[in-house]
């Protein structure tokens, strides 16, 4: 709002305020002036009062209107003012006209109206002027129009006065307006200024509070950042320290300005000593002299660098990295140096590489072995025919036959091929070994002559054998093969002569890092030559088959691989030390055994010995079958042959005559050799078996055959060897005869045997007789008891069911007779046909020591008898009373004279209970009885009973059957041998 | 010399015989029991001065007899001697905790048994301030 407008508004405002008052005052003044009329013109008083009341009413009406309503438009006020002014002027004019017109003194009334209207009404000057003209017009115009101006002077005067009055009012109005305008202008300016000031103050205040808020926000933010900074700093520190990698911060001069805990640990120096050292001190570049590149990296690195180094002084592999630190402008301000100990990883990697190489090598050897084994199988069959038939031909032909020479060559070549095949099998470890306890020295000494011949005259063979030397478990043939191969190898490396030394020694191998050695005691044999030696490359591959350095056609390349295979198959180890130009040493280690050498009865058959027995030959390979038949038939044997196991069984079933020997292949179609042998042995228990085998994939079967001591011949078969073997096997006693040989010599043992059944008596006689014991036989219990009382026996065999007196009664009689005499209990073995639980109880109750069920097994019988025989021997030499020299005399207090025998009797009763409890394996009863004896024995002076009781109690507590049995036996022995002296 | 009533408890007749023999011609009036139950019956009816108790017995073991006399019947004055073939020191400790005057390790010597029992009785009387019966 500008100033002018402000002024106008202010004036208008005063008009709005003032106009109702003006109207009210106008109304009052008109009424008041009626008093004047009453004085000056009483004749018009009433008329004029009417006029005056009318105009007053109008004015009062205006007052009421404005008093109650405020109009927005100023024009309404101006119009009302105008109407009121003109109305007032007209009222006065009417009165003027009534009181003489132009000469009336009431003109002054017009003046009065004019003064009020112009002076007091705050309107614009132009409006005031307009009002003046209107008021004045209202006065002069009706007069001029209606009257003849008679008294001009008066009229003139009146007009002049009136105009002067109005003009004065107008001036006044003008002046008032001007001053008002000034005043309002000033006020406006002041107001304006004030507003401006206030605005500025507000403005400033607002700005201030803004910045305060900003400040507060900033403070909060700063605090938050500080906290976060602290947190991340400590987190960083912890991380920095927790890593096992060495981390160092370097400045641009490579001086350490910060480092982590791992660094102090790595250098084993305190923190403060390391700070300030230079990197070259801590990470000596001297160490890296060789690697110029590394040095330059460490000197001038401006980018990420990394590498691995080996610190020889610390013996560690390190992986390190160097990274630059830059400020915001990209300026280099330092470096981060990190390193990590990777020794373990490097070693592991190396280890893995090594393992992988080894694995590859093993796989390679294995697959070659498989191949060789597979080939060897077929080869053996072919060679069997070649060798077999050529030898047969040689035997049949007269010595001067022209074909003899050719056939001999065929035979020799076959033999060579067979030996090659054997070597292949040896390498593939698929051959069957005949493991015996042998002495390496003996083998070597037996071979010396042949070895000397093999190596030739210009090579000296030195033997340096440790004597005596422990035995090893080995296949003699294979050992010979090994030695032969090693010596041939040595010979071939010394074409112009030299020395070869064979040594043996007992060594103890410990576990070593690079060798897969089972620690233990070994017998070592070494072969050292002074030959050309082998290069590293050759050494790595020397055990591979078909590798030869001898030049084409000279060697098979199988020698060393065969050695390797054989040594491994013997659970041995092999080491090689070789230097080119210096010679080679092979050392072979075989596990030592602490056993005597097996005595082998090798019967040398100088010529083929035949026989008349019947032989069944089974092989699915016709040529082998034919060869076998042709070898054995001319020797006098009766031959049957079958192409399969099933056919062989059929043939055996159809053949009424005896078959003494089965010669069978192991690997055949449906029924293999072992199954066939078992089947036939069921039908013909006496049949003997020779297995022939090329090779089987199933090494377990082979091992099993060796374990079971089955007779096994390797293909290819040589007729002479076969014939010898057949004779050897046929001459062997059968199993029963053989085991009879092993029966313990029981001579001097006296056995009383009671049985009413004659066949049983006969059987047991045959069983026992070969053991040379004295057997006394009777038919019933009565005779047995009589015999027992008159003679003395180590053992009683008592049949339970017998006429006249049965076994139980006889046993009881024997026991009570023994007890009455204070004799030890003679073992009574009850022989029963049934052996049910109740019967066994009754048997034990009767005092029998043990029992046996019919049919009596020979082994069981002999085992039992000999077990009692050993007891008899350990206890005392027999002198007839069952105690021998073991008679025990015990001194007992004479006060106990009446008690002691009863006590002993009680213990004898206990003994029976003990035996039966033992049978039932009733530990608790035995323990209780043992405990009781332990408590009482010593009291009666029988300290031994206390001791034995203690032993029995403990054994029962531990549930140790053997110890219990022993204790009870001891008690029985003690009780039967005791003699009391009272004193 | 007043007689001492002694109850000898053992399930083993041979041990009873030994007691009988060992305590012959002494100050003791003897009675025997073969198990714990029997022992308690005699104890109630006869009120012995001394009881010799086997630990391991059928029907009622020595421990429970001891417990019954000491705890349930609150009899602390009867001299109780345990007899045991056990050399387990835990057994012996258990007996002592339950309040016995002594123990006899079986087997015992015939000549010594009487003296051993008297020794324990005297020891007990000495404790309670009463003159022990003297045995020649």
mmCIF file of N, CA and C in Angstrom, chain A residues 126 141 303 390 458:
data_model
loop_
_atom_site.group_PDB
_atom_site.id
_atom_site.type_symbol
_atom_site.label_atom_id
_atom_site.label_comp_id
_atom_site.label_asym_id
_atom_site.label_seq_id
_atom_site.Cartn_x
_atom_site.Cartn_y
_atom_site.Cartn_z
ATOM 1 N N UNK A 126 -12.118 18.137 -3.344
ATOM 2 C CA UNK A 126 -13.045 18.361 -4.456
ATOM 3 C C UNK A 126 -14.478 18.123 -4.024
ATOM 4 N N UNK A 141 -29.861 30.000 -5.684
ATOM 5 C CA UNK A 141 -30.627 29.724 -6.911
ATOM 6 C C UNK A 141 -32.124 29.880 -6.699
ATOM 7 N N UNK A 303 53.067 -50.270 -7.584
ATOM 8 C CA UNK A 303 51.803 -50.953 -7.834
ATOM 9 C C UNK A 303 51.762 -52.176 -6.940
ATOM 10 N N UNK A 390 56.951 -132.444 -26.010
ATOM 11 C CA UNK A 390 58.320 -132.581 -26.503
ATOM 12 C C UNK A 390 59.099 -133.515 -25.589
ATOM 13 N N UNK A 458 85.665 -113.645 -15.840
ATOM 14 C CA UNK A 458 86.358 -112.391 -15.570
ATOM 15 C C UNK A 458 85.659 -111.504 -14.516
#
